[in-house]
Amino acid sequence: DVKVTQSSRYLVKRTGEKVFLECVQDMDHENMFWYRQDPGLGLRLIYFSYDVKMKEKGDIPEGYSVSREKKERFSLILESASTNQTSMYLCASSRRDVSETQYFGPGTRLLVL
Amino acid sequence: DAKTTQPPSMDCAEGRAANLPCNHSTISGNEYVYWYRQIHSQGPQYIIHGLKNNETNEMASLIITEDRKSSTLILPHATLRDTAVYYCIVRPGFPYNTNAGKSTFGDGTTLTVKP
């Protein structure tokens, strides 16, 4: 079974803090993704990565950065957290094959005060 | 990526088959149909996917019409634990998916399984 884990299920931070969200997958997948999910807006792609040290912007990269130093780990960084970044953050991974089925982690619910 | 249309909600009796429809009339030839579900406050769970042929796995069956403009996810014996939001997504696979990951998870169908 594919396993995608995220460092925290719930996180509370203050405005202006630097926030790190970690994601680890154990299936040697090439692709990894960060989404945020908000009511009425569905899932929106923040960043994705095809390989180690590679990153591509998704639909809403502003205010975020990412790091992929190892194949199994993909980090999302909020340089200076703001209240509009309060959301559910979801990590996913997929193998680079014809179908590229994505497998998701349990999510991190972030509250920025 | 092609857009999908799903009913906002459905009910199903426990033990009966749940049939969840999805319309994707603008699907193109290299786009797969994927189904995921999301139980409250958890990450989406992959269920099944297909290109042209009907597919079955331990969780569900996927029926794709011959013109590929619609599909149905079938949960053969729904249980209370199948209560969730079900998402139907279409997008190309590699190497056509130049925007890998830009799956559009819309509002989905909220399936409520009742005792």
Short mmCIF file of C-alpha atoms in Angstrom, two decimals:
data_model
loop_
_atom_site.label_atom_id
_atom_site.label_comp_id
_atom_site.label_asym_id
_atom_site.label_seq_id
_atom_site.Cartn_x
_atom_site.Cartn_y
_atom_site.Cartn_z
CA ASP A 1 0.00 0.00 0.00
CA VAL A 2 1.15 3.50 -0.81
CA LYS A 3 1.74 5.57 2.25
CA VAL A 4 1.93 9.34 2.28
CA THR A 5 2.46 10.90 5.67
CA GLN A 6 2.32 14.50 6.78
CA SER A 7 4.14 15.85 9.79
CA SER A 8 1.13 17.26 11.63
CA ARG A 9 -2.63 16.80 11.51
CA TYR A 10 -3.34 20.13 13.21
CA LEU A 11 -1.17 23.22 13.52
CA VAL A 12 -1.76 26.64 15.04
CA LYS A 13 0.62 29.47 14.15
CA ARG A 14 0.73 33.23 14.53
CA THR A 15 0.77 35.79 11.73
CA GLY A 16 4.30 36.37 10.50
CA GLU A 17 5.69 33.04 11.66
CA LYS A 18 7.62 30.81 9.29
CA VAL A 19 5.80 27.51 8.90
CA PHE A 20 7.16 24.20 7.64
CA LEU A 21 4.87 21.40 6.47
CA GLU A 22 6.58 18.11 5.79
CA CYS A 23 5.43 15.28 3.54
CA VAL A 24 7.02 11.86 3.16
CA GLN A 25 6.08 9.04 0.78
CA ASP A 26 7.40 5.50 0.93
CA MET A 27 6.73 4.26 -2.60
CA ASP A 28 9.65 5.78 -4.49
CA HIS A 29 7.30 8.04 -6.45
CA GLU A 30 8.85 10.59 -8.76
CA ASN A 31 6.08 13.20 -8.51
CA MET A 32 4.98 15.02 -5.38
CA PHE A 33 2.38 17.75 -4.94
CA TRP A 34 1.09 20.27 -2.43
CA TYR A 35 -2.55 21.38 -2.51
CA ARG A 36 -4.75 23.46 -0.28
CA GLN A 37 -8.44 22.76 0.16
CA ASP A 38 -10.95 25.41 1.10
CA PRO A 39 -14.77 25.18 1.27
CA GLY A 40 -16.33 26.00 -2.08
CA LEU A 41 -12.96 26.20 -3.86
CA GLY A 42 -12.05 22.53 -4.15
CA LEU A 43 -8.40 21.50 -4.21
CA ARG A 44 -5.96 24.05 -5.60
CA LEU A 45 -2.43 23.14 -6.59
CA ILE A 46 0.30 25.18 -4.90
CA TYR A 47 3.52 23.53 -6.11
CA PHE A 48 4.63 20.23 -7.54
CA SER A 49 7.89 18.46 -8.17
CA TYR A 50 8.90 15.95 -10.83
CA ASP A 51 12.19 15.01 -9.28
CA VAL A 52 14.68 15.82 -6.57
CA LYS A 53 15.57 19.51 -6.50
CA MET A 54 12.97 20.24 -9.17
CA LYS A 55 9.87 22.31 -8.53
CA GLU A 56 7.10 23.82 -10.59
CA LYS A 57 4.53 26.43 -9.65
CA GLY A 58 0.94 25.38 -9.51
CA ASP A 59 -2.09 27.61 -9.60
CA ILE A 60 -1.55 29.53 -6.34
CA PRO A 61 2.18 29.64 -5.44
CA GLU A 62 2.20 33.16 -3.96
CA GLY A 63 3.24 33.19 -0.33
CA TYR A 64 4.65 29.65 -0.47
CA SER A 65 7.91 27.95 -1.33
CA VAL A 66 8.92 24.31 -1.49
CA SER A 67 11.95 22.12 -1.06
CA ARG A 68 12.71 18.65 -2.36
CA GLU A 69 16.18 17.58 -1.30
CA LYS A 70 15.34 13.86 -1.17
CA LYS A 71 13.05 11.86 -3.41
CA GLU A 72 10.76 10.78 -0.61
CA ARG A 73 10.34 14.16 1.07
CA PHE A 74 8.60 17.32 -0.12
CA SER A 75 8.35 20.34 2.16
CA LEU A 76 6.00 23.28 1.93
CA ILE A 77 7.18 26.53 3.50
CA LEU A 78 5.08 29.53 4.43
CA GLU A 79 7.71 32.25 4.68
CA SER A 80 5.51 34.61 6.70
CA ALA A 81 2.18 33.08 7.60
CA SER A 82 -0.95 35.16 7.09
CA THR A 83 -4.53 34.58 8.18
CA ASN A 84 -5.63 33.90 4.58
CA GLN A 85 -3.35 30.86 4.61
CA THR A 86 -5.58 29.18 7.16
CA SER A 87 -6.60 26.05 5.30
CA MET A 88 -6.35 22.29 4.93
CA TYR A 89 -3.05 21.38 3.25
CA LEU A 90 -2.81 18.12 1.35
CA CYS A 91 0.28 16.39 0.03
CA ALA A 92 0.12 13.82 -2.76
CA SER A 93 2.54 11.66 -4.70
CA SER A 94 2.39 9.70 -7.94
CA ARG A 95 4.55 7.43 -10.03
CA ARG A 96 5.60 8.79 -13.40
CA ASP A 97 3.70 6.28 -15.48
CA VAL A 98 0.92 6.48 -18.02
CA SER A 99 -1.89 7.08 -15.54
CA GLU A 100 0.00 8.99 -12.79
CA THR A 101 -2.51 8.05 -10.13
CA GLN A 102 -2.13 10.38 -7.16
CA TYR A 103 -2.14 9.19 -3.56
CA PHE A 104 -2.88 11.68 -0.83
CA GLY A 105 -1.73 12.13 2.73
CA PRO A 106 -4.13 12.68 5.64
CA GLY A 107 -3.87 16.47 5.46
CA THR A 108 -2.70 19.19 7.82
CA ARG A 109 -5.28 21.64 9.10
CA LEU A 110 -3.44 24.93 9.64
CA LEU A 111 -4.89 27.80 11.62
CA VAL A 112 -3.06 31.14 11.42
CA LEU A 113 -4.07 33.58 14.15
CA ASP B 1 -8.41 19.32 -18.48
CA ALA B 2 -11.99 18.34 -19.19
CA LYS B 3 -14.64 19.47 -16.74
CA THR B 4 -16.92 17.06 -14.96
CA THR B 5 -20.48 17.35 -13.70
CA GLN B 6 -21.74 15.39 -10.72
CA PRO B 7 -24.95 15.56 -8.71
CA PRO B 8 -24.36 17.40 -5.44
CA SER B 9 -25.80 14.68 -3.22
CA MET B 10 -27.17 11.14 -3.19
CA ASP B 11 -28.56 8.75 -0.62
CA CYS B 12 -28.18 4.99 -0.57
CA ALA B 13 -29.50 2.28 1.72
CA GLU B 14 -26.91 0.22 3.55
CA GLY B 15 -26.21 -3.05 1.73
CA ARG B 16 -27.50 -1.78 -1.59
CA ALA B 17 -25.43 -0.76 -4.59
CA ALA B 18 -24.52 2.90 -4.84
CA ASN B 19 -24.31 4.21 -8.41
CA LEU B 20 -22.61 7.57 -8.73
CA PRO B 21 -22.81 9.26 -12.14
CA CYS B 22 -20.37 11.65 -13.74
CA ASN B 23 -20.63 13.57 -17.00
CA HIS B 24 -17.47 14.50 -18.87
CA SER B 25 -18.73 15.35 -22.34
CA THR B 26 -15.56 17.23 -23.37
CA ILE B 27 -13.16 14.44 -22.49
CA SER B 28 -10.35 13.94 -24.97
CA GLY B 29 -8.76 10.74 -26.16
CA ASN B 30 -5.76 10.74 -23.83
CA GLU B 31 -7.66 11.65 -20.67
CA TYR B 32 -8.27 9.15 -17.90
CA VAL B 33 -11.30 9.11 -15.61
CA TYR B 34 -10.34 8.97 -11.93
CA TRP B 35 -12.52 8.57 -8.87
CA TYR B 36 -11.52 9.62 -5.38
CA ARG B 37 -13.45 9.96 -2.17
CA GLN B 38 -12.91 12.10 0.88
CA ILE B 39 -14.22 11.35 4.30
CA HIS B 40 -14.61 14.41 6.48
CA SER B 41 -11.29 15.96 7.55
CA GLN B 42 -9.17 13.34 5.79
CA GLY B 43 -7.16 13.38 2.57
CA PRO B 44 -8.77 12.15 -0.66
CA GLN B 45 -8.57 8.39 -1.12
CA TYR B 46 -7.96 6.93 -4.56
CA ILE B 47 -10.70 4.49 -5.63
CA ILE B 48 -10.31 3.55 -9.26
CA HIS B 49 -9.44 4.90 -12.70
CA GLY B 50 -9.98 3.95 -16.33
CA LEU B 51 -9.41 5.05 -19.90
CA LYS B 52 -11.86 3.20 -22.14
CA ASN B 53 -12.71 -0.15 -20.64
CA ASN B 54 -14.76 -0.89 -17.57
CA GLU B 55 -12.64 -1.51 -14.51
CA THR B 56 -13.16 -3.34 -11.24
CA ASN B 57 -11.09 -3.56 -8.09
CA GLU B 58 -11.69 -4.53 -4.49
CA MET B 59 -13.39 -1.23 -3.73
CA ALA B 60 -15.58 -0.48 -6.72
CA SER B 61 -16.42 -0.83 -10.39
CA LEU B 62 -16.11 1.87 -13.02
CA ILE B 63 -18.40 1.81 -16.03
CA ILE B 64 -17.41 4.14 -18.88
CA THR B 65 -19.83 4.67 -21.76
CA GLU B 66 -18.66 3.77 -25.23
CA ASP B 67 -18.42 7.44 -26.28
CA ARG B 68 -16.56 8.13 -22.98
CA LYS B 69 -18.73 11.15 -22.27
CA SER B 70 -19.98 9.78 -18.97
CA SER B 71 -19.13 7.22 -16.36
CA THR B 72 -20.62 5.57 -13.28
CA LEU B 73 -18.87 4.51 -10.12
CA ILE B 74 -20.51 1.52 -8.50
CA LEU B 75 -20.05 0.56 -4.86
CA PRO B 76 -21.65 -2.90 -4.92
CA HIS B 77 -22.66 -3.19 -1.26
CA ALA B 78 -22.58 0.21 0.39
CA THR B 79 -21.78 0.42 4.10
CA LEU B 80 -22.08 3.31 6.53
CA ARG B 81 -18.32 3.82 6.19
CA ASP B 82 -18.80 4.65 2.51
CA THR B 83 -20.47 7.93 3.47
CA ALA B 84 -18.14 10.51 1.92
CA VAL B 85 -17.72 13.08 -0.85
CA TYR B 86 -16.94 11.36 -4.14
CA TYR B 87 -14.94 13.18 -6.80
CA CYS B 88 -14.82 12.37 -10.50
CA ILE B 89 -11.81 13.84 -12.32
CA VAL B 90 -10.54 13.62 -15.86
CA ARG B 91 -7.02 14.46 -16.92
CA PRO B 92 -4.30 13.21 -19.26
CA GLY B 93 -1.73 10.73 -18.12
CA PHE B 94 2.01 10.94 -18.72
CA PRO B 95 3.49 12.14 -21.07
CA TYR B 96 0.52 14.23 -22.13
CA ASN B 97 -0.11 15.69 -18.73
CA THR B 98 2.13 18.72 -19.05
CA ASN B 99 0.38 20.19 -16.04
CA ALA B 100 0.81 17.12 -13.88
CA GLY B 101 -1.16 17.43 -10.68
CA LYS B 102 -3.46 20.16 -11.90
CA SER B 103 -6.42 17.91 -11.30
CA THR B 104 -9.57 19.82 -10.76
CA PHE B 105 -11.38 18.49 -7.73
CA GLY B 106 -14.73 20.23 -7.91
CA ASP B 107 -17.54 19.92 -5.40
CA GLY B 108 -18.13 16.20 -5.94
CA THR B 109 -21.14 14.16 -4.82
CA THR B 110 -21.90 13.78 -1.16
CA LEU B 111 -23.02 10.19 -0.72
CA THR B 112 -24.93 9.40 2.46
CA VAL B 113 -25.40 5.73 3.26
CA LYS B 114 -28.37 5.22 5.56
CA PRO B 115 -29.10 2.25 7.82
#
